[in-house]
PDB file of C-alpha atoms in Angstrom:
ATOM      1  CA  MET F 546       3.260   9.424  -9.803  1.00  0.00           C
ATOM      2  CA  VAL F 547       6.846  10.475  -9.211  1.00  0.00           C
ATOM      3  CA  GLY F 548       9.680   8.038  -8.739  1.00  0.00           C
ATOM      4  CA  GLY F 549       9.519   4.266  -8.842  1.00  0.00           C
ATOM      5  CA  LEU F 550       7.294   2.278  -6.546  1.00  0.00           C
ATOM      6  CA  SER F 551       8.875  -0.707  -4.819  1.00  0.00           C
ATOM      7  CA  VAL F 552       5.582  -2.456  -4.309  1.00  0.00           C
ATOM      8  CA  GLY F 553       3.415  -4.798  -6.336  1.00  0.00           C
ATOM      9  CA  ILE F 554       0.215  -3.922  -8.127  1.00  0.00           C
ATOM     10  CA  LEU F 555      -1.749  -5.161  -5.123  1.00  0.00           C
ATOM     11  CA  GLU F 556      -0.118  -2.539  -2.910  1.00  0.00           C
ATOM     12  CA  LEU F 557      -0.789   0.166  -5.485  1.00  0.00           C
ATOM     13  CA  ALA F 558      -4.473  -0.720  -5.663  1.00  0.00           C
ATOM     14  CA  ARG F 559      -4.801  -0.660  -1.884  1.00  0.00           C
ATOM     15  CA  GLY F 560      -2.862   2.575  -1.643  1.00  0.00           C
ATOM     16  CA  LEU F 561      -5.077   4.664  -3.884  1.00  0.00           C
ATOM     17  CA  ILE F 562      -8.433   6.081  -2.891  1.00  0.00           C
ATOM     18  CA  VAL F 563     -10.151   8.033  -5.651  1.00  0.00           C
ATOM     19  CA  PHE F 564     -13.099  10.311  -5.011  1.00  0.00           C
ATOM     20  CA  CYS F 565     -14.759  13.115  -6.958  1.00  0.00           C
ATOM     21  CA  LEU F 566     -16.165  16.588  -6.493  1.00  0.00           C
ATOM     22  CA  MET F 567     -18.811  17.950  -8.822  1.00  0.00           C
ATOM     23  CA  ALA F 568     -20.059  21.384  -9.741  1.00  0.00           C
ATOM     24  CA  ALA F 569     -23.613  21.053 -11.008  1.00  0.00           C
ATOM     25  CA  GLY F 570     -24.747  22.725 -14.173  1.00  0.00           C
ATOM     26  CA  GLY F 571     -26.579  20.133 -16.217  1.00  0.00           C
ATOM     27  CA  PHE F 572     -26.088  16.544 -17.265  1.00  0.00           C
ATOM     28  CA  ALA F 573     -23.060  16.304 -19.559  1.00  0.00           C
ATOM     29  CA  PRO F 574     -19.952  15.732 -17.392  1.00  0.00           C
ATOM     30  CA  SER F 575     -16.569  17.106 -18.446  1.00  0.00           C
ATOM     31  CA  PRO F 576     -13.281  16.192 -16.736  1.00  0.00           C
ATOM     32  CA  ALA F 577     -11.208  18.645 -14.721  1.00  0.00           C
ATOM     33  CA  SER F 578      -7.523  18.117 -14.001  1.00  0.00           C
ATOM     34  CA  ALA F 579      -6.587  17.322 -10.395  1.00  0.00           C
ATOM     35  CA  GLN F 580      -3.408  15.402  -9.710  1.00  0.00           C
ATOM     36  CA  LEU F 581      -1.458  14.802  -6.527  1.00  0.00           C
ATOM     37  CA  ALA F 582       1.664  12.659  -6.899  1.00  0.00           C
ATOM     38  CA  ILE F 583       3.560  10.831  -4.164  1.00  0.00           C
ATOM     39  CA  ASP F 584       6.962   9.172  -4.447  1.00  0.00           C
ATOM     40  CA  ARG F 585       6.048   5.857  -2.763  1.00  0.00           C
ATOM     41  CA  LEU F 586       3.322   3.929  -0.978  1.00  0.00           C
ATOM     42  CA  TRP F 587       5.474   1.877   1.393  1.00  0.00           C
ATOM     43  CA  VAL F 588       7.755   3.195   4.146  1.00  0.00           C
ATOM     44  CA  ASP F 589       9.754   0.301   5.584  1.00  0.00           C
ATOM     45  CA  PHE F 590      11.822   0.815   8.731  1.00  0.00           C
ATOM     46  CA  GLU F 591      14.287  -2.011   8.293  1.00  0.00           C
ATOM     47  CA  PRO F 592      16.772  -3.233  10.934  1.00  0.00           C
ATOM     48  CA  GLY F 593      19.750  -0.907  11.223  1.00  0.00           C
ATOM     49  CA  ALA F 594      18.135   1.804   9.081  1.00  0.00           C
ATOM     50  CA  ALA F 595      17.400   5.375  10.187  1.00  0.00           C
ATOM     51  CA  ASN F 596      14.215   5.802  12.225  1.00  0.00           C
ATOM     52  CA  ARG F 597      12.960   8.599   9.970  1.00  0.00           C
ATOM     53  CA  SER F 598      11.950   8.900   6.343  1.00  0.00           C
ATOM     54  CA  ASP F 599      10.332  11.501   4.091  1.00  0.00           C
ATOM     55  CA  LEU F 600       7.356  11.142   1.775  1.00  0.00           C
ATOM     56  CA  ILE F 601       7.575  13.604  -1.115  1.00  0.00           C
ATOM     57  CA  ILE F 602       4.316  14.898  -2.582  1.00  0.00           C
ATOM     58  CA  ARG F 603       3.959  17.057  -5.659  1.00  0.00           C
ATOM     59  CA  ASN F 604       1.007  19.066  -6.932  1.00  0.00           C
ATOM     60  CA  GLU F 605       0.736  18.488 -10.682  1.00  0.00           C
ATOM     61  CA  SER F 606      -2.604  20.250 -11.025  1.00  0.00           C
ATOM     62  CA  ALA F 607      -3.627  23.864 -11.565  1.00  0.00           C
ATOM     63  CA  ASP F 608      -5.311  23.991  -8.136  1.00  0.00           C
ATOM     64  CA  ARG F 609      -4.012  24.788  -4.689  1.00  0.00           C
ATOM     65  CA  TYR F 610      -4.259  21.676  -2.515  1.00  0.00           C
ATOM     66  CA  TYR F 611      -5.133  21.672   1.168  1.00  0.00           C
ATOM     67  CA  ILE F 612      -3.829  18.346   2.439  1.00  0.00           C
ATOM     68  CA  THR F 613      -4.552  16.477   5.652  1.00  0.00           C
ATOM     69  CA  VAL F 614      -2.277  13.697   6.883  1.00  0.00           C
ATOM     70  CA  SER F 615      -3.725  11.115   9.282  1.00  0.00           C
ATOM     71  CA  PRO F 616      -1.723   8.185  10.727  1.00  0.00           C
ATOM     72  CA  VAL F 617      -3.356   5.123  12.303  1.00  0.00           C
ATOM     73  CA  GLU F 618      -2.027   1.847  13.687  1.00  0.00           C
ATOM     74  CA  VAL F 619      -3.265  -1.346  12.032  1.00  0.00           C
ATOM     75  CA  LEU F 620      -3.973  -4.131  14.520  1.00  0.00           C
ATOM     76  CA  SER F 621      -4.243  -7.767  13.411  1.00  0.00           C
ATOM     77  CA  PRO F 622      -3.273  -6.773   9.836  1.00  0.00           C
ATOM     78  CA  GLY F 623      -4.326  -9.061   7.025  1.00  0.00           C
ATOM     79  CA  THR F 624      -6.952 -10.884   9.104  1.00  0.00           C
ATOM     80  CA  ALA F 625     -10.720 -10.711   9.479  1.00  0.00           C
ATOM     81  CA  ASP F 626     -10.122  -8.929  12.805  1.00  0.00           C
ATOM     82  CA  GLU F 627      -8.033  -6.133  11.250  1.00  0.00           C
ATOM     83  CA  GLN F 628      -8.792  -2.719  12.717  1.00  0.00           C
ATOM     84  CA  ARG F 629      -7.349   0.764  12.463  1.00  0.00           C
ATOM     85  CA  VAL F 630      -6.744   2.615  15.706  1.00  0.00           C
ATOM     86  CA  GLU F 631      -6.197   6.366  15.967  1.00  0.00           C
ATOM     87  CA  ASN F 632      -4.105   7.866  18.753  1.00  0.00           C
ATOM     88  CA  SER F 633      -3.340  11.569  19.043  1.00  0.00           C
ATOM     89  CA  ASP F 634      -0.285  10.868  21.228  1.00  0.00           C
ATOM     90  CA  PRO F 635       2.705  10.026  18.960  1.00  0.00           C
ATOM     91  CA  GLU F 636       4.562   8.361  21.847  1.00  0.00           C
ATOM     92  CA  GLN F 637       1.719   5.884  22.408  1.00  0.00           C
ATOM     93  CA  LEU F 638       1.136   5.466  18.688  1.00  0.00           C
ATOM     94  CA  GLY F 639       4.833   4.841  18.143  1.00  0.00           C
ATOM     95  CA  LEU F 640       4.836   7.046  15.054  1.00  0.00           C
ATOM     96  CA  LEU F 641       5.331  10.770  14.524  1.00  0.00           C
ATOM     97  CA  VAL F 642       4.066  12.220  11.253  1.00  0.00           C
ATOM     98  CA  SER F 643       4.591  15.902  10.508  1.00  0.00           C
ATOM     99  CA  PRO F 644       3.029  18.107   9.336  1.00  0.00           C
ATOM    100  CA  ASN F 645      -0.567  16.947   9.697  1.00  0.00           C
ATOM    101  CA  ARG F 646      -1.842  19.763   7.488  1.00  0.00           C
ATOM    102  CA  LEU F 647      -0.154  21.509   4.619  1.00  0.00           C
ATOM    103  CA  VAL F 648      -0.846  23.631   1.575  1.00  0.00           C
ATOM    104  CA  VAL F 649       0.749  22.863  -1.783  1.00  0.00           C
ATOM    105  CA  ASP F 650       0.472  25.355  -4.629  1.00  0.00           C
ATOM    106  CA  PRO F 651       0.385  24.263  -8.296  1.00  0.00           C
ATOM    107  CA  GLY F 652       3.751  22.828  -9.271  1.00  0.00           C
ATOM    108  CA  GLY F 653       4.888  22.803  -5.644  1.00  0.00           C
ATOM    109  CA  MET F 654       6.522  19.985  -3.682  1.00  0.00           C
ATOM    110  CA  ARG F 655       6.455  19.272   0.047  1.00  0.00           C
ATOM    111  CA  ALA F 656       7.884  16.632   2.343  1.00  0.00           C
ATOM    112  CA  ILE F 657       6.026  14.698   5.033  1.00  0.00           C
ATOM    113  CA  ARG F 658       8.409  13.479   7.750  1.00  0.00           C
ATOM    114  CA  VAL F 659       7.679  10.020   9.174  1.00  0.00           C
ATOM    115  CA  VAL F 660       9.531   9.057  12.369  1.00  0.00           C
ATOM    116  CA  SER F 661       9.366   5.709  14.160  1.00  0.00           C
ATOM    117  CA  LEU F 662       9.364   6.181  17.934  1.00  0.00           C
ATOM    118  CA  ASN F 663       9.613   2.453  18.610  1.00  0.00           C
ATOM    119  CA  ASP F 664      12.766   1.504  20.532  1.00  0.00           C
ATOM    120  CA  SER F 665      12.458  -2.191  19.777  1.00  0.00           C
ATOM    121  CA  VAL F 666       9.624  -4.472  18.721  1.00  0.00           C
ATOM    122  CA  THR F 667       9.408  -8.268  18.759  1.00  0.00           C
ATOM    123  CA  VAL F 668       7.001  -8.414  15.818  1.00  0.00           C
ATOM    124  CA  ASP F 669       6.116  -5.984  13.035  1.00  0.00           C
ATOM    125  CA  ARG F 670       4.234  -2.867  14.007  1.00  0.00           C
ATOM    126  CA  VAL F 671       2.051  -1.764  11.101  1.00  0.00           C
ATOM    127  CA  TYR F 672       0.608   1.651  10.274  1.00  0.00           C
ATOM    128  CA  ARG F 673      -1.275   3.423   7.521  1.00  0.00           C
ATOM    129  CA  ILE F 674      -0.957   7.129   6.693  1.00  0.00           C
ATOM    130  CA  ARG F 675      -3.877   8.661   4.822  1.00  0.00           C
ATOM    131  CA  VAL F 676      -2.841  11.620   2.646  1.00  0.00           C
ATOM    132  CA  THR F 677      -6.034  13.389   1.578  1.00  0.00           C
ATOM    133  CA  PRO F 678      -6.179  16.417  -0.747  1.00  0.00           C
ATOM    134  CA  GLN F 679      -8.934  19.020  -0.844  1.00  0.00           C
ATOM    135  CA  VAL F 680      -9.435  21.927  -3.223  1.00  0.00           C
ATOM    136  CA  GLY F 681     -11.425  25.132  -3.099  1.00  0.00           C
ATOM    137  CA  GLU F 682     -14.782  25.650  -4.724  1.00  0.00           C
ATOM    138  CA  ILE F 683     -15.048  24.181  -8.209  1.00  0.00           C
ATOM    139  CA  GLN F 684     -16.194  26.578 -10.878  1.00  0.00           C
ATOM    140  CA  ALA F 685     -18.109  25.064 -13.774  1.00  0.00           C
ATOM    141  CA  GLY F 686     -17.757  26.992 -17.007  1.00  0.00           C
ATOM    142  CA  ASP F 687     -20.877  27.935 -18.960  1.00  0.00           C
ATOM    143  CA  PRO F 688     -21.002  25.608 -21.983  1.00  0.00           C
ATOM    144  CA  GLY F 689     -23.881  27.516 -23.526  1.00  0.00           C
ATOM    145  CA  ALA F 690     -27.622  27.174 -23.469  1.00  0.00           C
ATOM    146  CA  ASP F 691     -27.613  24.039 -25.636  1.00  0.00           C
ATOM    147  CA  ALA F 692     -25.048  22.068 -23.661  1.00  0.00           C
ATOM    148  CA  ARG F 693     -25.063  23.073 -20.034  1.00  0.00           C
ATOM    149  CA  GLY F 694     -22.757  20.691 -18.267  1.00  0.00           C
ATOM    150  CA  MET F 695     -21.233  19.525 -15.054  1.00  0.00           C
ATOM    151  CA  THR F 696     -17.575  19.638 -14.073  1.00  0.00           C
ATOM    152  CA  VAL F 697     -16.232  16.484 -12.445  1.00  0.00           C
ATOM    153  CA  LYS F 698     -12.950  16.738 -10.560  1.00  0.00           C
ATOM    154  CA  LEU F 699     -11.260  13.485  -9.560  1.00  0.00           C
ATOM    155  CA  LEU F 700      -9.010  13.615  -6.515  1.00  0.00           C
ATOM    156  CA  THR F 701      -6.685  10.851  -5.389  1.00  0.00           C
ATOM    157  CA  ALA F 702      -5.962  10.185  -1.724  1.00  0.00           C
ATOM    158  CA  TYR F 703      -3.120   7.883  -0.722  1.00  0.00           C
ATOM    159  CA  ASP F 704      -3.082   5.196   1.969  1.00  0.00           C
ATOM    160  CA  VAL F 705       0.634   4.749   2.665  1.00  0.00           C
ATOM    161  CA  LEU F 706       1.802   1.544   4.347  1.00  0.00           C
ATOM    162  CA  VAL F 707       4.372   1.917   7.152  1.00  0.00           C
ATOM    163  CA  THR F 708       6.088  -1.127   8.651  1.00  0.00           C
ATOM    164  CA  VAL F 709       8.407  -1.121  11.668  1.00  0.00           C
ATOM    165  CA  ARG F 710      10.518  -4.276  11.788  1.00  0.00           C
ATOM    166  CA  PRO F 711      11.957  -6.175  14.762  1.00  0.00           C
ATOM    167  CA  PRO F 712      15.790  -6.333  15.095  1.00  0.00           C
ATOM    168  CA  LYS F 713      15.889  -9.834  13.580  1.00  0.00           C
ATOM    169  CA  PRO F 714      12.961 -10.068  11.142  1.00  0.00           C
ATOM    170  CA  GLU F 715      12.011 -13.435   9.699  1.00  0.00           C
ATOM    171  CA  SER F 716       9.022 -14.139   7.469  1.00  0.00           C
ATOM    172  CA  GLY F 717       9.127 -17.914   7.950  1.00  0.00           C
ATOM    173  CA  ILE F 718       6.926 -18.755   4.959  1.00  0.00           C
ATOM    174  CA  THR F 719       5.651 -22.344   4.908  1.00  0.00           C
ATOM    175  CA  ALA F 720       3.250 -24.160   2.604  1.00  0.00           C
ATOM    176  CA  THR F 721       1.161 -27.271   3.176  1.00  0.00           C
ATOM    177  CA  ARG F 722      -0.932 -29.149   0.624  1.00  0.00           C
ATOM    178  CA  LEU F 723      -4.218 -30.962   1.057  1.00  0.00           C
ATOM    179  CA  GLY F 724      -5.680 -32.140  -2.212  1.00  0.00           C
ATOM    180  CA  ASN F 725      -5.927 -29.167  -4.554  1.00  0.00           C
ATOM    181  CA  GLU F 726      -5.591 -26.612  -1.750  1.00  0.00           C
ATOM    182  CA  VAL F 727      -2.306 -25.048  -0.663  1.00  0.00           C
ATOM    183  CA  THR F 728      -2.113 -23.129   2.616  1.00  0.00           C
ATOM    184  CA  ILE F 729       0.696 -20.578   2.709  1.00  0.00           C
ATOM    185  CA  ARG F 730       1.483 -19.306   6.190  1.00  0.00           C
ATOM    186  CA  ASN F 731       3.792 -16.697   7.648  1.00  0.00           C
ATOM    187  CA  ALA F 732       5.150 -18.350  10.798  1.00  0.00           C
ATOM    188  CA  GLY F 733       7.706 -15.622  11.422  1.00  0.00           C
ATOM    189  CA  ASN F 734       7.723 -12.204  13.088  1.00  0.00           C
ATOM    190  CA  SER F 735       7.782  -9.956  10.029  1.00  0.00           C
ATOM    191  CA  ASN F 736       5.758  -9.383   6.856  1.00  0.00           C
ATOM    192  CA  THR F 737       6.654 -10.318   3.303  1.00  0.00           C
ATOM    193  CA  LEU F 738       5.085  -9.643  -0.092  1.00  0.00           C
ATOM    194  CA  LEU F 739       4.350 -12.493  -2.514  1.00  0.00           C
ATOM    195  CA  PHE F 740       3.442 -11.342  -6.019  1.00  0.00           C
ATOM    196  CA  ASP F 741       3.362 -12.443  -9.683  1.00  0.00           C
ATOM    197  CA  GLY F 742       2.130 -15.819  -8.480  1.00  0.00           C
ATOM    198  CA  VAL F 743       1.517 -18.649 -10.949  1.00  0.00           C
ATOM    199  CA  ALA F 744       0.591 -22.331 -10.621  1.00  0.00           C
ATOM    200  CA  CYS F 745       2.179 -24.432 -13.358  1.00  0.00           C
ATOM    201  CA  SER F 746       1.336 -28.021 -14.213  1.00  0.00           C
ATOM    202  CA  PRO F 747       4.203 -30.538 -14.512  1.00  0.00           C
ATOM    203  CA  ALA F 748       3.493 -31.146 -18.221  1.00  0.00           C
ATOM    204  CA  ALA F 749       6.597 -29.196 -19.251  1.00  0.00           C
ATOM    205  CA  ALA F 750       8.858 -31.668 -17.441  1.00  0.00           C
ATOM    206  CA  GLN F 751       7.490 -34.430 -19.690  1.00  0.00           C
ATOM    207  CA  GLY F 752       8.205 -32.496 -22.860  1.00  0.00           C
ATOM    208  CA  GLY F 753       4.751 -31.024 -23.123  1.00  0.00           C
ATOM    209  CA  GLU F 754       3.739 -27.389 -23.160  1.00  0.00           C
ATOM    210  CA  GLU F 755       3.739 -25.683 -19.775  1.00  0.00           C
ATOM    211  CA  SER F 756       0.300 -24.688 -18.556  1.00  0.00           C
ATOM    212  CA  CYS F 757       0.120 -22.013 -15.872  1.00  0.00           C
ATOM    213  CA  GLU F 758      -2.652 -20.132 -14.128  1.00  0.00           C
ATOM    214  CA  GLU F 759      -2.230 -16.771 -12.443  1.00  0.00           C
ATOM    215  CA  ILE F 760      -2.515 -16.745  -8.655  1.00  0.00           C
ATOM    216  CA  GLY F 761      -2.039 -13.053  -7.907  1.00  0.00           C
ATOM    217  CA  ALA F 762      -0.397 -11.378  -4.921  1.00  0.00           C
ATOM    218  CA  ARG F 763      -0.708 -11.156  -1.166  1.00  0.00           C
ATOM    219  CA  ARG F 764       1.163  -9.442   1.641  1.00  0.00           C
ATOM    220  CA  LEU F 765       1.483 -11.882   4.507  1.00  0.00           C
ATOM    221  CA  TYR F 766       1.873 -10.398   7.961  1.00  0.00           C
ATOM    222  CA  PRO F 767       2.945 -12.566  10.920  1.00  0.00           C
ATOM    223  CA  ALA F 768       0.471 -15.435  11.536  1.00  0.00           C
ATOM    224  CA  ASN F 769      -1.381 -14.684   8.272  1.00  0.00           C
ATOM    225  CA  GLU F 770      -2.595 -17.598   6.144  1.00  0.00           C
ATOM    226  CA  TRP F 771      -3.406 -17.635   2.442  1.00  0.00           C
ATOM    227  CA  LYS F 772      -5.389 -20.560   1.066  1.00  0.00           C
ATOM    228  CA  VAL F 773      -4.893 -21.090  -2.669  1.00  0.00           C
ATOM    229  CA  THR F 774      -7.140 -23.462  -4.611  1.00  0.00           C
ATOM    230  CA  LEU F 775      -5.463 -25.068  -7.635  1.00  0.00           C
ATOM    231  CA  LYS F 776      -7.071 -26.437 -10.769  1.00  0.00           C
ATOM    232  CA  ASP F 777      -4.323 -29.072 -10.898  1.00  0.00           C
ATOM    233  CA  PRO F 778      -3.408 -30.527  -7.472  1.00  0.00           C
ATOM    234  CA  ASN F 779       0.052 -31.387  -8.854  1.00  0.00           C
ATOM    235  CA  ALA F 780       0.773 -27.863 -10.024  1.00  0.00           C
ATOM    236  CA  LYS F 781       3.859 -26.091  -8.720  1.00  0.00           C
ATOM    237  CA  LEU F 782       3.327 -22.705  -7.098  1.00  0.00           C
ATOM    238  CA  LYS F 783       5.846 -20.005  -7.995  1.00  0.00           C
ATOM    239  CA  PHE F 784       6.042 -16.444  -6.676  1.00  0.00           C
ATOM    240  CA  LYS F 785       8.319 -13.484  -6.478  1.00  0.00           C
ATOM    241  CA  GLU F 786       8.964 -12.485  -2.882  1.00  0.00           C
ATOM    242  CA  ARG F 787       9.978  -9.047  -1.636  1.00  0.00           C
ATOM    243  CA  ARG F 788      10.913  -9.055   2.034  1.00  0.00           C
ATOM    244  CA  TYR F 789      11.880  -5.380   2.336  1.00  0.00           C
ATOM    245  CA  ALA F 790      10.963  -2.267   0.412  1.00  0.00           C
ATOM    246  CA  SER F 791      14.635  -1.826  -0.518  1.00  0.00           C
ATOM    247  CA  SER F 792      15.334  -5.446  -1.488  1.00  0.00           C
ATOM    248  CA  GLU F 793      15.199  -7.038  -4.916  1.00  0.00           C
ATOM    249  CA  PRO F 794      12.577  -9.757  -5.330  1.00  0.00           C
ATOM    250  CA  ARG F 795      13.596 -13.383  -5.225  1.00  0.00           C
ATOM    251  CA  GLU F 796      11.936 -16.468  -6.709  1.00  0.00           C
ATOM    252  CA  VAL F 797      10.179 -18.861  -4.332  1.00  0.00           C
ATOM    253  CA  ALA F 798       8.311 -22.058  -5.108  1.00  0.00           C
ATOM    254  CA  PHE F 799       6.097 -24.477  -3.216  1.00  0.00           C
TER     255      PHE F 799
END
């Protein structure tokens, strides 16, 4: 990948879609190089910022890439009712992404322009942009009569998160405890990312050795809830929180 990613490992895992193409010739697979790099996986239209941004992609392989770019709106993000809705009209979608198709030669770089067409929103509007590479026919070399093989080419597609914020975004994170369960809720109008979560027992305060368990990460969109079950009901929850893609994380505790 090129550049630094301002997202947690959770976002990286969700942003990558790996698939393979194979050229048959036997049973012994051998890898083939195929690499598409992108500078980031999160485009965040913050209050007061420009309504346009560029994604930079680079072809680090020896193949010519034919790339398709497909934006969708994500409704009810982060819930069981989450759905992705396509709309060919950028005005109705609220997002213009151009170009939708492009060709990148080996070593080449191209920009994908992302423009928010939203005048003003009262709550986050959330999108995903799928950047999918394709290559021409894969040629499997002849390994000889004794070791006929199969060429496997791994391709990586990217699922870029796009968030459009309201003029006065507020995550409004709250936490309530019931026994060994903590419910973390976003009561605000804008998303936030909690990551590097740990639950630490109070033993350290009594001079003992601190005991912590990893909790993980979660992006909480407005009205999202995250129920965390603790081994120790008295444990203190600690996270790093990143409100915007451009902001430094801060420590939060519950």
